[in-house]
mmCIF file of C-alpha atoms in Angstrom:
data_model
loop_
_atom_site.group_PDB
_atom_site.id
_atom_site.type_symbol
_atom_site.label_atom_id
_atom_site.label_comp_id
_atom_site.label_asym_id
_atom_site.label_seq_id
_atom_site.Cartn_x
_atom_site.Cartn_y
_atom_site.Cartn_z
ATOM 1 C CA LYS H 1 -33.393 -43.686 -38.356
ATOM 2 C CA ASP H 2 -31.020 -44.076 -35.402
ATOM 3 C CA ALA H 3 -28.542 -45.980 -37.587
ATOM 4 C CA VAL H 4 -28.577 -43.233 -40.223
ATOM 5 C CA LEU H 5 -28.025 -40.554 -37.572
ATOM 6 C CA GLY H 6 -25.164 -42.642 -36.150
ATOM 7 C CA LEU H 7 -23.643 -42.785 -39.628
ATOM 8 C CA LYS H 8 -24.098 -39.022 -39.957
ATOM 9 C CA THR H 9 -22.268 -38.505 -36.650
ATOM 10 C CA LEU H 10 -19.444 -40.815 -37.739
ATOM 11 C CA LEU H 11 -19.007 -39.033 -41.068
ATOM 12 C CA GLU H 12 -19.128 -35.575 -39.488
ATOM 13 C CA ALA H 13 -16.529 -36.652 -36.919
ATOM 14 C CA SER H 14 -14.327 -37.549 -39.899
ATOM 15 C CA GLY H 15 -14.706 -34.031 -41.279
ATOM 16 C CA PHE H 16 -17.474 -34.566 -43.825
ATOM 17 C CA THR H 17 -20.589 -32.442 -44.225
ATOM 18 C CA VAL H 18 -23.631 -34.694 -44.274
ATOM 19 C CA TYR H 19 -27.151 -34.090 -45.520
ATOM 20 C CA VAL H 20 -29.950 -36.223 -44.112
ATOM 21 C CA ASP H 21 -33.293 -35.034 -45.434
ATOM 22 C CA SER H 22 -35.241 -35.613 -42.214
ATOM 23 C CA GLU H 23 -32.677 -33.591 -40.256
ATOM 24 C CA SER H 24 -31.732 -30.825 -42.690
ATOM 25 C CA ASP H 25 -35.148 -30.405 -44.301
ATOM 26 C CA PRO H 26 -37.656 -31.590 -41.685
ATOM 27 C CA HIS H 27 -40.470 -29.859 -43.582
ATOM 28 C CA LEU H 28 -40.215 -32.516 -46.308
ATOM 29 C CA ASP H 29 -42.763 -35.282 -45.886
ATOM 30 C CA PRO H 30 -41.555 -38.571 -47.411
ATOM 31 C CA ASN H 31 -45.184 -39.638 -47.724
ATOM 32 C CA LYS H 32 -46.148 -36.555 -49.751
ATOM 33 C CA VAL H 33 -43.583 -36.195 -52.505
ATOM 34 C CA ASP H 34 -44.403 -33.365 -54.883
ATOM 35 C CA ALA H 35 -42.611 -30.975 -57.246
ATOM 36 C CA SER H 36 -41.244 -28.841 -54.406
ATOM 37 C CA THR H 37 -39.848 -31.931 -52.662
ATOM 38 C CA VAL H 38 -38.165 -32.998 -55.897
ATOM 39 C CA ASP H 39 -36.693 -29.519 -56.329
ATOM 40 C CA VAL H 40 -35.213 -29.471 -52.803
ATOM 41 C CA VAL H 41 -33.706 -32.954 -53.094
ATOM 42 C CA ARG H 42 -32.404 -32.257 -56.607
ATOM 43 C CA ARG H 43 -30.612 -29.096 -55.358
ATOM 44 C CA ARG H 44 -29.153 -30.975 -52.389
ATOM 45 C CA VAL H 45 -27.812 -33.801 -54.564
ATOM 46 C CA ARG H 46 -26.411 -31.374 -57.149
ATOM 47 C CA GLY H 47 -24.553 -29.543 -54.378
ATOM 48 C CA SER H 48 -22.984 -32.693 -52.964
ATOM 49 C CA ARG H 49 -19.803 -34.584 -53.772
ATOM 50 C CA GLY H 50 -21.390 -37.946 -53.217
ATOM 51 C CA LEU H 51 -24.409 -39.936 -52.138
ATOM 52 C CA LEU H 52 -24.571 -42.861 -49.738
ATOM 53 C CA TYR H 53 -27.527 -45.188 -50.160
ATOM 54 C CA ALA H 54 -28.131 -46.499 -46.641
ATOM 55 C CA THR H 55 -29.708 -49.930 -46.956
ATOM 56 C CA SER H 56 -31.964 -50.933 -44.107
ATOM 57 C CA GLU H 57 -35.159 -52.813 -43.445
ATOM 58 C CA ASN H 58 -37.053 -49.643 -44.374
ATOM 59 C CA ALA H 59 -35.120 -48.750 -47.540
ATOM 60 C CA GLU H 60 -37.293 -50.904 -49.793
ATOM 61 C CA GLU H 61 -40.379 -49.052 -48.546
ATOM 62 C CA SER H 62 -38.954 -45.627 -49.389
ATOM 63 C CA LYS H 63 -40.774 -43.780 -52.118
ATOM 64 C CA TRP H 64 -37.727 -41.814 -53.167
ATOM 65 C CA MET H 65 -34.428 -43.501 -52.183
ATOM 66 C CA ALA H 66 -34.043 -45.299 -55.515
ATOM 67 C CA TRP H 67 -34.802 -42.033 -57.325
ATOM 68 C CA GLU H 68 -32.173 -40.182 -55.258
ATOM 69 C CA LEU H 69 -29.640 -42.891 -56.063
ATOM 70 C CA GLY H 70 -30.380 -42.661 -59.786
ATOM 71 C CA LEU H 71 -30.228 -38.868 -59.649
ATOM 72 C CA GLY H 72 -26.838 -38.879 -57.954
ATOM 73 C CA ASP H 73 -25.503 -41.462 -60.372
ATOM 74 C CA GLY H 74 -26.913 -39.614 -63.376
ATOM 75 C CA LEU H 75 -25.295 -36.372 -62.213
ATOM 76 C CA GLY H 76 -21.935 -38.127 -62.014
ATOM 77 C CA LYS H 77 -21.693 -37.990 -58.222
ATOM 78 C CA LYS H 78 -19.766 -40.533 -56.214
ATOM 79 C CA VAL H 79 -22.387 -43.111 -55.186
ATOM 80 C CA ALA H 80 -21.942 -45.975 -52.740
ATOM 81 C CA VAL H 81 -24.116 -48.309 -50.702
ATOM 82 C CA ILE H 82 -23.781 -48.608 -46.942
ATOM 83 C CA PRO H 83 -25.623 -51.299 -44.991
ATOM 84 C CA VAL H 84 -27.039 -49.993 -41.715
ATOM 85 C CA SER H 85 -28.790 -51.815 -38.874
ATOM 86 C CA GLY H 86 -31.131 -54.553 -39.982
ATOM 87 C CA ALA H 87 -29.740 -54.519 -43.517
ATOM 88 C CA SER H 88 -28.433 -58.060 -43.770
ATOM 89 C CA GLY H 89 -29.185 -59.183 -47.297
ATOM 90 C CA ALA H 90 -30.689 -55.837 -48.286
ATOM 91 C CA VAL H 91 -28.078 -55.196 -50.958
ATOM 92 C CA THR H 92 -28.557 -58.529 -52.671
ATOM 93 C CA THR H 93 -32.359 -58.282 -52.642
ATOM 94 C CA ARG H 94 -32.158 -55.116 -54.752
ATOM 95 C CA GLU H 95 -29.885 -56.259 -57.537
ATOM 96 C CA PHE H 96 -29.295 -52.769 -58.957
ATOM 97 C CA LEU H 97 -27.366 -51.947 -55.769
ATOM 98 C CA LEU H 98 -24.705 -54.527 -56.644
ATOM 99 C CA VAL H 99 -23.223 -52.241 -59.314
ATOM 100 C CA TYR H 100 -22.206 -49.675 -56.690
ATOM 101 C CA PRO H 101 -19.259 -49.819 -54.332
ATOM 102 C CA GLU H 102 -20.045 -50.643 -50.713
ATOM 103 C CA VAL H 103 -18.904 -48.724 -47.632
ATOM 104 C CA GLN H 104 -17.455 -51.005 -44.993
ATOM 105 C CA ASP H 105 -16.092 -50.869 -41.458
ATOM 106 C CA GLY H 106 -15.943 -47.491 -39.747
ATOM 107 C CA SER H 107 -16.906 -48.985 -36.398
ATOM 108 C CA HIS H 108 -15.003 -48.516 -33.162
ATOM 109 C CA GLY H 109 -13.011 -45.554 -34.445
ATOM 110 C CA GLN H 110 -11.794 -47.363 -37.567
ATOM 111 C CA PRO H 111 -11.746 -45.530 -40.904
ATOM 112 C CA LEU H 112 -14.374 -46.138 -43.551
ATOM 113 C CA TRP H 113 -13.423 -48.150 -46.617
ATOM 114 C CA ILE H 114 -15.005 -48.576 -50.013
ATOM 115 C CA ARG H 115 -15.202 -52.093 -51.444
ATOM 116 C CA ARG H 116 -15.387 -51.603 -55.180
ATOM 117 C CA PRO H 117 -17.444 -53.965 -57.361
ATOM 118 C CA ASP H 118 -14.129 -55.436 -58.623
ATOM 119 C CA GLY H 119 -13.324 -56.519 -55.036
ATOM 120 C CA GLY H 120 -10.601 -53.932 -54.398
ATOM 121 C CA TYR H 121 -10.589 -51.522 -51.472
ATOM 122 C CA VAL H 122 -9.886 -47.807 -51.204
ATOM 123 C CA ALA H 123 -10.146 -45.417 -48.259
ATOM 124 C CA PHE H 124 -13.497 -43.615 -48.222
ATOM 125 C CA SER H 125 -11.944 -40.139 -48.213
ATOM 126 C CA THR H 126 -9.696 -41.032 -51.160
ATOM 127 C CA TRP H 127 -12.651 -42.471 -53.082
ATOM 128 C CA LEU H 128 -14.801 -39.409 -52.401
ATOM 129 C CA ARG H 129 -12.051 -37.103 -53.685
ATOM 130 C CA GLY H 130 -11.910 -39.192 -56.855
ATOM 131 C CA GLU H 131 -8.312 -40.318 -56.407
#
């Protein structure tokens, strides 16, 4: 959770608005997903420009991260994967993540980059704007 909040801080410092369910909607219980939970998350994803799938040791245990990723992708949102603490190898253990671009760098005041599946790079802000 600390790594995700650190990522949120980094993105907000770069001028982005960031939704993290546990922060923005603390009433949602990830262990009790129901129709109202789905409705809230669906509205949040629809209202966003993009979705970052933060891979971590806990990501594979999530009951809804893969669903959120598929929802964002299905709605035509910009979707990328970002490894966070403890995520070494997490992308390659979930093969479906390999089709998405990966967010890289962003540490020590450096800008975020997107590594596309074709191996090319583009600045995160440019990618998010669709340029």
